[in-house]
Short mmCIF file of C-alpha atoms and ligand atoms in Angstrom, two decimals:
data_model
loop_
_atom_site.label_atom_id
_atom_site.label_comp_id
_atom_site.label_asym_id
_atom_site.label_seq_id
_atom_site.Cartn_x
_atom_site.Cartn_y
_atom_site.Cartn_z
CA MET A 1037 13.09 -27.07 -9.31
CA SER A 1038 9.47 -27.99 -9.88
CA ASP A 1039 6.96 -27.77 -7.05
CA PRO A 1040 5.14 -30.81 -5.70
CA ALA A 1041 1.48 -31.18 -6.69
CA PRO A 1042 -0.66 -28.97 -4.43
CA THR A 1043 -2.16 -31.02 -1.68
CA LYS A 1044 -3.12 -28.41 0.87
CA ARG A 1045 -5.35 -25.36 0.74
CA LEU A 1046 -4.21 -21.90 1.81
CA PHE A 1047 -6.46 -18.93 2.48
CA ILE A 1048 -4.90 -15.52 3.12
CA LYS A 1049 -6.98 -12.58 4.30
CA THR A 1050 -5.19 -9.25 3.85
CA ASN A 1051 -5.98 -6.04 5.71
CA GLY A 1052 -3.99 -2.80 5.69
CA CYS A 1053 -1.75 -1.14 3.15
CA GLN A 1054 -0.24 -2.22 -0.16
CA MET A 1055 2.79 -3.56 1.61
CA ASN A 1056 0.61 -6.12 3.29
CA VAL A 1057 -0.74 -7.06 -0.14
CA TYR A 1058 2.85 -7.60 -1.31
CA ASP A 1059 3.69 -9.54 1.85
CA SER A 1060 0.65 -11.81 1.45
CA GLU A 1061 1.68 -12.65 -2.08
CA ARG A 1062 5.20 -13.45 -0.86
CA MET A 1063 3.85 -15.63 1.97
CA ALA A 1064 1.99 -17.64 -0.66
CA ASP A 1065 5.29 -17.97 -2.58
CA VAL A 1066 7.03 -19.19 0.59
CA LEU A 1067 4.34 -21.80 1.22
CA ALA A 1068 3.94 -23.07 -2.35
CA PRO A 1069 6.90 -25.49 -2.15
CA LEU A 1070 5.18 -27.10 0.86
CA GLY A 1071 2.25 -27.96 -1.40
CA TYR A 1072 -0.07 -25.12 -0.40
CA ALA A 1073 -2.31 -23.75 -3.17
CA MET A 1074 -4.47 -20.66 -2.73
CA THR A 1075 -8.21 -20.88 -2.26
CA ASP A 1076 -10.81 -18.06 -2.21
CA THR A 1077 -12.60 -18.90 1.04
CA PRO A 1078 -11.49 -20.11 4.45
CA ASP A 1079 -14.18 -22.85 4.47
CA GLN A 1080 -12.01 -25.75 3.31
CA ALA A 1081 -8.60 -24.26 4.01
CA ASP A 1082 -5.91 -26.24 5.81
CA LEU A 1083 -4.08 -23.05 6.66
CA VAL A 1084 -5.58 -19.59 7.17
CA VAL A 1085 -3.26 -16.59 7.38
CA LEU A 1086 -4.69 -13.33 8.64
CA ASN A 1087 -2.38 -10.50 7.53
CA THR A 1088 -3.21 -7.65 9.87
CA CYS A 1089 -3.02 -3.86 10.19
CA HIS A 1090 -2.46 -1.89 13.37
CA ILE A 1091 -2.75 1.66 12.05
CA ARG A 1092 -6.06 2.60 13.67
CA GLU A 1093 -7.99 1.09 16.55
CA LYS A 1094 -10.72 -0.21 14.23
CA ALA A 1095 -8.20 -2.13 12.14
CA THR A 1096 -6.82 -3.84 15.21
CA GLU A 1097 -10.23 -4.68 16.67
CA LYS A 1098 -11.21 -6.21 13.33
CA VAL A 1099 -8.48 -8.83 13.84
CA TYR A 1100 -10.13 -10.11 17.01
CA SER A 1101 -13.59 -10.30 15.45
CA GLU A 1102 -12.20 -12.10 12.41
CA LEU A 1103 -10.35 -14.53 14.67
CA GLY A 1104 -13.59 -15.22 16.55
CA LYS A 1105 -15.23 -16.31 13.30
CA LEU A 1106 -12.24 -18.42 12.29
CA LYS A 1107 -12.28 -20.17 15.65
CA GLU A 1108 -15.87 -21.25 15.04
CA LEU A 1109 -14.99 -22.51 11.60
CA LYS A 1110 -12.00 -24.39 12.96
CA GLN A 1111 -14.14 -26.07 15.63
CA ALA A 1112 -16.93 -26.93 13.20
CA ARG A 1113 -14.48 -28.53 10.78
CA ALA A 1114 -12.81 -30.51 13.54
CA ALA A 1115 -16.21 -31.73 14.76
CA ALA A 1116 -17.49 -32.58 11.25
CA ASP A 1117 -14.59 -34.56 9.82
CA GLY A 1118 -11.68 -34.17 12.20
CA ALA A 1119 -9.97 -31.71 9.85
CA VAL A 1120 -7.13 -29.65 11.27
CA MET A 1121 -7.25 -25.99 10.31
CA THR A 1122 -4.12 -24.06 11.26
CA ILE A 1123 -4.59 -20.35 12.01
CA ALA A 1124 -1.66 -17.96 11.62
CA VAL A 1125 -1.70 -14.24 12.38
CA ALA A 1126 0.79 -12.15 10.42
CA GLY A 1127 1.41 -8.44 9.86
CA CYS A 1128 1.57 -5.39 12.06
CA VAL A 1129 -0.81 -6.51 14.82
CA ALA A 1130 1.17 -9.74 15.09
CA GLN A 1131 4.27 -7.63 15.62
CA ALA A 1132 2.71 -5.17 18.04
CA GLU A 1133 0.69 -7.49 20.24
CA GLY A 1134 1.53 -11.08 19.41
CA GLU A 1135 1.36 -12.29 22.98
CA GLU A 1136 -2.02 -10.69 23.52
CA ILE A 1137 -3.33 -12.39 20.38
CA MET A 1138 -2.26 -15.79 21.69
CA ARG A 1139 -3.85 -15.03 25.04
CA ARG A 1140 -7.12 -13.59 23.74
CA GLN A 1141 -7.67 -16.21 21.06
CA PRO A 1142 -6.44 -19.72 21.88
CA ALA A 1143 -7.48 -20.99 18.44
CA VAL A 1144 -4.48 -19.15 16.97
CA ASP A 1145 -1.62 -21.55 16.26
CA LEU A 1146 1.13 -19.11 15.43
CA VAL A 1147 1.98 -15.46 15.14
CA VAL A 1148 4.53 -14.09 12.67
CA GLY A 1149 5.69 -10.48 12.34
CA PRO A 1150 6.32 -8.62 9.06
CA GLN A 1151 10.08 -9.27 9.14
CA ALA A 1152 9.83 -12.97 9.93
CA TYR A 1153 7.37 -14.40 7.42
CA HIS A 1154 10.10 -15.90 5.26
CA GLN A 1155 10.29 -18.52 8.03
CA LEU A 1156 6.59 -19.29 7.82
CA HIS A 1157 7.12 -22.73 6.32
CA GLU A 1158 9.41 -23.78 9.20
CA LEU A 1159 6.94 -22.45 11.72
CA ILE A 1160 4.06 -24.32 10.13
CA ALA A 1161 6.02 -27.54 10.24
CA ARG A 1162 6.76 -26.94 13.93
CA THR A 1163 3.20 -26.02 14.97
CA HIS A 1164 2.07 -29.48 14.13
CA ARG A 1165 4.14 -30.51 17.11
CA ALA A 1166 3.65 -27.63 19.56
CA ARG A 1167 1.30 -24.70 19.62
CA GLY A 1168 2.28 -21.22 20.59
CA GLU A 1169 5.15 -20.24 18.33
CA ARG A 1170 5.62 -16.53 18.07
CA LEU A 1171 8.10 -15.02 15.66
CA ALA A 1172 8.39 -11.29 15.70
CA ALA A 1173 10.34 -8.35 17.02
CA ASP A 1174 13.67 -9.05 15.35
CA PHE A 1175 13.77 -6.55 12.54
CA ALA A 1176 16.05 -8.01 9.88
CA PRO A 1177 14.57 -7.10 6.52
CA GLN A 1178 17.62 -8.07 4.53
CA GLU A 1179 17.51 -11.62 5.80
CA LYS A 1180 13.86 -11.81 4.79
CA PHE A 1181 14.33 -10.48 1.26
CA ASP A 1182 17.35 -12.73 0.69
CA ALA A 1183 15.36 -15.78 1.75
CA LEU A 1184 12.25 -15.18 -0.35
CA PRO A 1185 11.75 -17.47 -3.35
CA GLN A 1186 11.09 -16.37 -6.93
CA ARG A 1187 7.78 -14.65 -7.56
CA ARG A 1188 4.83 -15.96 -9.51
CA PRO A 1189 2.92 -12.87 -10.60
CA GLY A 1190 -0.63 -13.44 -11.74
CA GLY A 1191 -1.54 -10.14 -13.40
CA VAL A 1192 -0.28 -7.27 -15.53
CA THR A 1193 0.38 -4.99 -12.58
CA ALA A 1194 2.41 -5.78 -9.49
CA PHE A 1195 3.69 -4.31 -6.25
CA LEU A 1196 7.38 -4.43 -5.49
CA THR A 1197 8.67 -3.56 -2.04
CA VAL A 1198 11.89 -1.53 -2.31
CA GLN A 1199 11.99 0.12 1.10
CA GLU A 1200 10.54 -0.84 4.42
CA GLY A 1201 10.19 0.71 7.85
CA CYS A 1202 10.18 4.25 9.09
CA ASP A 1203 12.40 6.52 11.18
CA LYS A 1204 10.11 9.54 11.07
CA PHE A 1205 8.12 8.91 14.23
CA CYS A 1206 5.10 11.05 13.47
CA THR A 1207 3.55 11.30 16.92
CA PHE A 1208 0.28 9.59 15.92
CA CYS A 1209 1.73 6.59 14.08
CA VAL A 1210 2.55 2.98 15.01
CA VAL A 1211 4.46 2.09 11.85
CA PRO A 1212 7.99 2.76 13.20
CA TYR A 1213 7.16 0.29 15.99
CA THR A 1214 5.55 -2.40 13.85
CA ARG A 1215 7.88 -2.30 10.85
CA GLY A 1216 11.14 -1.15 12.40
CA GLY A 1217 13.64 1.39 11.06
CA GLU A 1218 14.11 2.45 7.45
CA TYR A 1219 15.70 -0.20 5.28
CA SER A 1220 16.32 -0.03 1.53
CA ARG A 1221 16.85 -3.08 -0.66
CA ALA A 1222 19.80 -3.17 -3.04
CA PRO A 1223 18.98 -1.87 -6.54
CA GLN A 1224 20.40 -5.04 -8.13
CA ALA A 1225 17.93 -7.22 -6.22
CA ILE A 1226 15.05 -4.90 -7.08
CA GLU A 1227 16.02 -4.84 -10.74
CA ALA A 1228 16.21 -8.64 -10.83
CA GLU A 1229 12.72 -8.89 -9.30
CA ALA A 1230 11.37 -6.28 -11.72
CA ARG A 1231 12.89 -8.09 -14.74
CA ASP A 1232 11.34 -11.30 -13.54
CA LEU A 1233 7.95 -9.60 -13.23
CA ALA A 1234 8.27 -8.13 -16.74
CA ALA A 1235 9.21 -11.56 -18.10
CA HIS A 1236 5.96 -12.87 -16.61
CA GLY A 1237 3.87 -10.24 -18.39
CA VAL A 1238 3.79 -7.49 -15.77
CA ARG A 1239 3.71 -4.09 -17.46
CA GLU A 1240 3.18 -1.80 -14.51
CA VAL A 1241 5.02 -1.93 -11.24
CA THR A 1242 4.30 0.08 -8.09
CA LEU A 1243 7.39 0.49 -5.92
CA LEU A 1244 6.42 0.23 -2.29
CA GLY A 1245 7.85 1.61 0.90
CA GLN A 1246 6.50 3.06 4.12
CA ASN A 1247 8.63 6.03 3.05
CA VAL A 1248 9.49 5.03 -0.45
CA ASN A 1249 11.07 8.35 -1.43
CA ALA A 1250 13.51 7.97 1.46
CA TYR A 1251 14.89 5.03 -0.56
CA SER A 1252 18.67 5.04 -0.18
CA PRO A 1253 20.50 1.74 -0.58
CA PRO A 1254 23.76 1.20 1.32
CA ASN A 1255 26.19 1.95 -1.55
CA ASP A 1256 24.22 4.74 -3.12
CA GLN A 1257 26.25 7.69 -4.36
CA GLY A 1258 23.59 10.10 -3.11
CA PRO A 1259 22.10 12.98 -5.09
CA ASN A 1260 25.48 13.67 -6.73
CA ASP A 1261 25.67 10.49 -8.76
CA LYS A 1262 24.81 11.03 -12.37
CA GLU A 1263 21.30 9.63 -12.17
CA GLY A 1264 20.46 11.53 -9.01
CA GLY A 1265 20.77 8.74 -6.41
CA GLY A 1266 17.93 7.47 -4.26
CA LEU A 1267 14.54 6.68 -5.68
CA ALA A 1268 15.08 8.81 -8.80
CA ALA A 1269 18.04 6.65 -9.84
CA LEU A 1270 16.10 3.49 -9.13
CA VAL A 1271 13.17 4.67 -11.24
CA ARG A 1272 15.47 5.53 -14.15
CA ARG A 1273 17.13 2.13 -13.86
CA LEU A 1274 13.84 0.22 -13.88
CA ALA A 1275 12.44 2.35 -16.71
CA LYS A 1276 15.02 0.73 -19.02
CA ILE A 1277 13.60 -2.77 -18.52
CA PRO A 1278 11.89 -3.87 -21.75
CA GLY A 1279 8.18 -4.48 -21.29
CA LEU A 1280 7.94 -2.50 -18.07
CA ASP A 1281 6.07 0.53 -19.35
CA ARG A 1282 4.64 2.05 -16.23
CA ILE A 1283 6.24 2.83 -12.88
CA ARG A 1284 4.53 4.21 -9.80
CA TYR A 1285 5.65 4.53 -6.22
CA THR A 1286 3.95 4.92 -2.84
CA THR A 1287 3.92 6.20 -0.06
CA SER A 1288 6.08 9.30 0.04
CA HIS A 1289 6.90 11.81 2.71
CA PRO A 1290 6.93 15.51 1.72
CA ARG A 1291 10.33 16.08 3.29
CA ASP A 1292 12.00 13.39 1.13
CA MET A 1293 10.66 14.77 -2.16
CA ASP A 1294 14.07 15.78 -3.51
CA GLU A 1295 14.98 17.65 -6.69
CA ALA A 1296 16.19 14.53 -8.47
CA LEU A 1297 12.86 12.80 -7.98
CA ILE A 1298 10.90 15.87 -9.02
CA ALA A 1299 13.07 16.14 -12.15
CA ALA A 1300 12.41 12.46 -12.93
CA HIS A 1301 8.69 13.23 -13.05
CA GLY A 1302 9.37 15.63 -15.90
CA GLU A 1303 11.81 13.39 -17.76
CA VAL A 1304 10.97 9.71 -17.35
CA ALA A 1305 8.03 8.79 -19.58
CA GLU A 1306 7.49 5.52 -17.70
CA LEU A 1307 6.96 7.34 -14.41
CA MET A 1308 3.22 7.84 -14.22
CA PRO A 1309 1.79 11.31 -13.47
CA TYR A 1310 0.27 10.42 -10.13
CA LEU A 1311 1.70 11.17 -6.72
CA HIS A 1312 0.42 10.16 -3.30
CA LEU A 1313 2.03 12.71 -0.99
CA PRO A 1314 0.30 12.79 2.40
CA VAL A 1315 0.27 16.13 4.21
CA GLN A 1316 -2.04 15.15 7.14
CA SER A 1317 -2.94 18.73 8.12
CA GLY A 1318 -2.81 22.27 6.79
CA SER A 1319 -2.05 23.83 10.18
CA ASP A 1320 1.59 24.45 11.07
CA ARG A 1321 0.80 24.18 14.77
CA ILE A 1322 -0.66 20.71 14.27
CA LEU A 1323 2.05 19.67 11.81
CA LYS A 1324 4.60 20.53 14.47
CA ALA A 1325 2.76 18.55 17.15
CA MET A 1326 2.62 15.66 14.67
CA ASN A 1327 6.41 15.88 14.21
CA ARG A 1328 5.97 16.02 10.45
CA ALA A 1329 9.03 18.27 9.98
CA HIS A 1330 7.39 20.34 7.24
CA THR A 1331 5.01 23.28 7.09
CA ALA A 1332 1.91 23.89 5.01
CA GLN A 1333 3.90 26.43 2.99
CA SER A 1334 6.83 24.07 2.32
CA TYR A 1335 4.36 21.40 1.24
CA LEU A 1336 2.70 23.80 -1.22
CA LYS A 1337 6.12 24.79 -2.56
CA THR A 1338 6.93 21.13 -3.17
CA ILE A 1339 3.62 20.64 -4.99
CA ALA A 1340 4.34 23.71 -7.13
CA ALA A 1341 7.78 22.35 -8.05
CA ILE A 1342 6.29 18.98 -9.02
CA ARG A 1343 3.63 20.66 -11.12
CA ALA A 1344 6.29 22.76 -12.83
CA ALA A 1345 8.08 19.53 -13.79
CA ARG A 1346 4.93 17.62 -14.72
CA PRO A 1347 1.94 19.97 -15.17
CA ASP A 1348 -0.71 17.25 -15.51
CA ILE A 1349 0.33 15.32 -12.37
CA ALA A 1350 -2.56 14.00 -10.26
CA ILE A 1351 -2.04 14.70 -6.57
CA SER A 1352 -3.34 12.43 -3.82
CA GLY A 1353 -2.91 12.61 -0.07
CA ASP A 1354 -3.83 11.46 3.42
CA PHE A 1355 -5.44 13.64 6.06
CA ILE A 1356 -6.08 13.23 9.76
CA VAL A 1357 -8.83 15.25 11.44
CA GLY A 1358 -9.16 15.66 15.19
CA PHE A 1359 -5.49 15.32 16.11
CA PRO A 1360 -5.07 16.29 19.81
CA GLY A 1361 -5.26 20.06 20.19
CA GLU A 1362 -6.82 20.65 16.76
CA ARG A 1363 -9.02 23.76 16.94
CA ASP A 1364 -11.56 24.99 14.43
CA SER A 1365 -8.97 27.38 13.05
CA ASP A 1366 -6.51 24.51 12.48
CA PHE A 1367 -9.15 22.52 10.67
CA GLU A 1368 -10.00 25.56 8.53
CA ALA A 1369 -6.30 25.72 7.59
CA THR A 1370 -6.55 22.11 6.39
CA LEU A 1371 -9.58 22.97 4.24
CA ALA A 1372 -7.71 25.98 2.85
CA LEU A 1373 -4.72 23.81 1.91
CA VAL A 1374 -6.98 21.25 0.25
CA ARG A 1375 -8.65 24.02 -1.78
CA GLU A 1376 -5.29 25.28 -2.89
CA VAL A 1377 -3.89 21.89 -3.95
CA GLY A 1378 -6.87 20.40 -5.77
CA HIS A 1379 -6.73 16.61 -5.29
CA ALA A 1380 -7.39 13.88 -7.80
CA SER A 1381 -8.04 11.52 -4.89
CA ALA A 1382 -7.41 11.41 -1.16
CA PHE A 1383 -7.87 9.41 2.03
CA SER A 1384 -9.06 11.03 5.22
CA PHE A 1385 -9.18 9.60 8.71
CA LYS A 1386 -10.36 10.51 12.16
CA TYR A 1387 -7.44 10.57 14.53
CA SER A 1388 -7.23 7.24 16.35
CA ARG A 1389 -5.41 7.04 19.66
CA ARG A 1390 -2.72 4.36 19.41
CA PRO A 1391 -1.18 2.89 22.55
CA GLY A 1392 2.48 3.73 22.97
CA THR A 1393 2.55 6.69 20.57
CA PRO A 1394 3.31 10.19 21.92
CA ALA A 1395 0.04 11.72 20.64
CA ALA A 1396 -2.03 9.23 22.63
CA ALA A 1397 -0.83 10.94 25.82
CA MET A 1398 -1.25 14.52 24.57
CA PRO A 1399 -3.76 16.84 26.19
CA GLY A 1400 -6.65 18.22 24.14
CA GLN A 1401 -8.02 14.94 22.75
CA VAL A 1402 -10.85 15.92 20.42
CA ALA A 1403 -14.43 14.73 20.99
CA GLU A 1404 -15.70 12.06 18.61
CA ALA A 1405 -18.64 14.22 17.48
CA VAL A 1406 -16.25 17.02 16.49
CA LYS A 1407 -14.09 14.55 14.56
CA ASP A 1408 -17.20 13.25 12.77
CA GLU A 1409 -18.26 16.70 11.73
CA ARG A 1410 -14.81 17.70 10.50
CA LEU A 1411 -14.40 14.46 8.59
CA ALA A 1412 -17.75 14.98 6.85
CA ARG A 1413 -16.81 18.52 5.82
CA LEU A 1414 -13.37 17.48 4.59
CA ASN A 1415 -14.79 14.52 2.69
CA ALA A 1416 -17.37 16.70 0.97
CA LEU A 1417 -14.58 18.92 -0.31
CA LEU A 1418 -12.29 16.03 -1.32
CA ASP A 1419 -15.15 14.23 -3.07
CA ALA A 1420 -15.98 17.35 -5.07
CA GLN A 1421 -12.32 17.65 -6.08
CA ALA A 1422 -12.10 13.99 -7.12
CA ARG A 1423 -15.25 14.36 -9.18
CA ALA A 1424 -13.96 17.54 -10.82
CA PHE A 1425 -10.68 15.85 -11.65
CA ASN A 1426 -12.43 12.88 -13.24
CA GLU A 1427 -14.79 15.13 -15.18
CA SER A 1428 -11.84 17.08 -16.54
CA GLN A 1429 -10.81 13.90 -18.40
CA VAL A 1430 -14.05 13.60 -20.37
CA GLY A 1431 -13.36 14.09 -24.08
CA ARG A 1432 -9.64 13.29 -23.71
CA VAL A 1433 -7.97 10.23 -25.18
CA LEU A 1434 -6.00 8.39 -22.49
CA PRO A 1435 -3.65 5.41 -22.70
CA VAL A 1436 -5.29 2.71 -20.60
CA LEU A 1437 -3.53 -0.42 -19.40
CA PHE A 1438 -6.25 -3.08 -19.40
CA GLU A 1439 -5.95 -5.36 -16.38
CA ARG A 1440 -8.99 -7.63 -16.27
CA LYS A 1441 -12.53 -8.34 -17.37
CA GLY A 1442 -15.24 -5.99 -16.18
CA ARG A 1443 -18.58 -6.82 -14.65
CA HIS A 1444 -20.47 -6.58 -17.94
CA PRO A 1445 -19.94 -8.95 -20.86
CA GLY A 1446 -17.35 -7.68 -23.32
CA GLN A 1447 -16.07 -5.06 -20.93
CA LEU A 1448 -12.49 -4.65 -19.72
CA ILE A 1449 -11.19 -2.60 -16.80
CA GLY A 1450 -7.86 -0.84 -16.69
CA ARG A 1451 -6.13 2.22 -15.35
CA SER A 1452 -5.39 5.64 -16.79
CA PRO A 1453 -1.95 7.19 -16.19
CA TYR A 1454 -3.62 9.06 -13.31
CA LEU A 1455 -4.61 5.77 -11.65
CA GLN A 1456 -8.31 6.17 -12.43
CA ALA A 1457 -10.21 2.96 -13.11
CA VAL A 1458 -11.41 3.03 -16.73
CA HIS A 1459 -13.89 0.64 -18.29
CA ALA A 1460 -14.55 0.17 -21.98
CA LEU A 1461 -15.87 -2.46 -24.37
CA ALA A 1462 -12.78 -4.28 -25.61
CA PRO A 1463 -11.74 -7.82 -26.58
CA ASP A 1464 -10.13 -10.01 -23.90
CA ARG A 1465 -6.89 -10.19 -25.87
CA MET A 1466 -6.31 -6.53 -24.94
CA ILE A 1467 -5.70 -7.48 -21.30
CA GLY A 1468 -2.08 -6.50 -20.72
CA GLN A 1469 -2.06 -3.95 -23.54
CA ILE A 1470 -1.92 -0.17 -23.32
CA VAL A 1471 -4.78 1.03 -25.47
CA ALA A 1472 -6.06 4.48 -26.50
CA VAL A 1473 -9.47 5.12 -24.95
CA ARG A 1474 -11.66 8.16 -25.48
CA ILE A 1475 -13.19 9.09 -22.12
CA GLU A 1476 -16.95 9.58 -22.41
CA ALA A 1477 -18.23 9.73 -18.84
CA ALA A 1478 -16.93 10.26 -15.33
CA ALA A 1479 -18.10 9.19 -11.90
CA ARG A 1480 -16.39 9.82 -8.57
CA MET A 1481 -14.47 6.54 -8.61
CA SER A 1482 -14.12 5.67 -12.28
CA LEU A 1483 -14.26 6.66 -15.95
CA ALA A 1484 -16.06 5.08 -18.89
CA GLY A 1485 -14.75 5.26 -22.43
CA ALA A 1486 -14.54 3.73 -25.89
CA LEU A 1487 -11.59 2.42 -27.91
CA VAL A 1488 -10.24 4.75 -30.55
CA GLN A 1489 -8.51 3.79 -33.79
CA PRO A 1490 -5.72 3.45 -34.59
CA GLN A 1491 -4.53 1.81 -31.40
CA LEU A 1492 -1.30 2.75 -29.66
CA GLU A 1493 -0.15 -0.84 -29.85
CA PRO A 1494 -0.72 -3.43 -32.56
CA ALA A 1495 -3.81 -5.44 -31.57
N1 SAH B 2873 4.04 6.16 5.59
C1 SAH B 2873 2.94 6.81 5.08
C2 SAH B 2873 1.60 6.33 5.55
C3 SAH B 2873 1.45 5.54 6.76
S1 SAH B 2873 -0.11 5.13 7.36
C4 SAH B 2873 3.09 8.29 5.32
O1 SAH B 2873 3.89 8.73 6.12
O2 SAH B 2873 2.40 9.03 4.69
C5 SAH B 2873 -1.29 5.74 6.24
C6 SAH B 2873 -2.06 6.88 6.76
O3 SAH B 2873 -2.81 6.51 7.91
C7 SAH B 2873 -1.26 8.07 7.21
O4 SAH B 2873 -0.84 8.87 6.15
C8 SAH B 2873 -2.22 8.77 8.12
O5 SAH B 2873 -3.02 9.69 7.41
C9 SAH B 2873 -3.10 7.65 8.66
N2 SAH B 2873 -2.83 7.37 10.07
C10 SAH B 2873 -1.70 6.91 10.63
N3 SAH B 2873 -1.83 6.81 11.97
C11 SAH B 2873 -3.08 7.23 12.27
C12 SAH B 2873 -3.81 7.38 13.48
N4 SAH B 2873 -3.28 7.12 14.67
N5 SAH B 2873 -5.08 7.84 13.39
C13 SAH B 2873 -5.63 8.14 12.19
N6 SAH B 2873 -4.99 8.02 11.03
C14 SAH B 2873 -3.72 7.57 11.06
FE1 SF4 B 2874 3.88 6.80 10.13
FE2 SF4 B 2874 4.90 9.22 9.80
FE3 SF4 B 2874 6.38 7.08 9.30
FE4 SF4 B 2874 4.37 7.70 7.70
S1 SF4 B 2874 6.21 8.94 8.05
S2 SF4 B 2874 4.85 5.67 8.48
S3 SF4 B 2874 2.86 8.53 9.08
S4 SF4 B 2874 5.61 7.68 11.29
FE1 F3S B 2875 -1.23 -1.11 8.62
FE2 F3S B 2875 1.18 -2.03 9.04
FE3 F3S B 2875 0.53 -1.10 6.65
S1 F3S B 2875 -0.03 -0.87 10.45
S2 F3S B 2875 -0.94 0.49 7.17
S3 F3S B 2875 -0.33 -2.87 7.62
S4 F3S B 2875 2.48 -0.86 7.68
#
């Protein structure tokens, strides 16, 4: 079925995690048959979708300031030429406080939660008759995935959601409330989507889930089936797809890092040597209060097992400083754990009190100034580790998947197996190829290199 000629302009602004990036792309796919084509600015858009994140207070507040600006634009356009700009709010804030959004910002036409966006086109059609539709709260991921149209990937790398939702209920986190319980898509559906991506020139896929290593589809045989069940089996299955040369996955929980998945890191060449495995804190007392269900020691044991399977693996993580009750000694334990692990990259956050979560009501809330100081100390350590990791690559030859043109003429940008951005002088035709690059210089965020001959792939 061919789409009608685009007649309407769609602008999507995405905040939050990679899953929101995936969801935004899928919303565009849902709207394309209605004649909506993407544009880069909201200025002339007929429909603006704000895909929102609820994880920290700042993220949520950002939604209201962005909506304030969109309201002005909407009014200016209506006054100038009578244009109608529809404003939709999607994502986790839409799920968590949809009614409040409609109340606080009357310019919003509709609100759609993360499990309802497959109905976006119907909602849009309806809003032109009545304002105030709100679709959220009914968590039915399967219905959504079944209803989504075919994808139209635009690049050589792509995200692919395989698991959604979370049952872990870490005491600081809103995700179980905004995304619902853990749900895993069927491997057949994932494989079909991955094959389709590969057929469109995608060479690297990142499997997404709020707890992606908890992946366990309904008819899975579990860890006893011959490929190991769960995410390990899925990775091995996707690794067989011709053209799909690189597989990554994110985000994982330490307690779901099973033996089969660790073994896959040592055995599946397509599985890239990079692992984002958030630990949050190095203090067992705090980990317990967070309901993480692991200790610092068990985390370090897991890391050791992964490194035994894949010695060069790059480890990344998330950290929270200033969780309620965190003392200096707890924070020192976090620094000690960080020193022991040695991170290639990491994300660190000040604890943010989220309404409705157990930690928000805990005694011992930490003063902002203390959080600031701890964050600065942790970041100094993590930055030094990231720099050291990047510098350790200088002089090595790495296979780089070139993704796009760089800022300077003649330059391309790609990724190393360890997810570092790498730039090098290379012809445009190498976009989409995996090319041998000798690393010549390192900065905190990226590497610079030069092509080596002969190339890994025919040019
Ligand atoms: N599902 C993933 C990540 C979810 S959110 C996991 O379990 O690892 C991404 C990160 O945001 C978390 O790892 C955590 O470090 C941070 N985060 C979540 N809630 C937070 C809060 N209330 N305050 C500060 N950081 C938070
Ligand atoms: Fe949030 Fe914890 Fe679930 Fe991650 S595992 S999404 S941090 S509740
Ligand atoms: Fe934010 Fe929702 Fe992702 S709260 S981090 S957009 S799951």
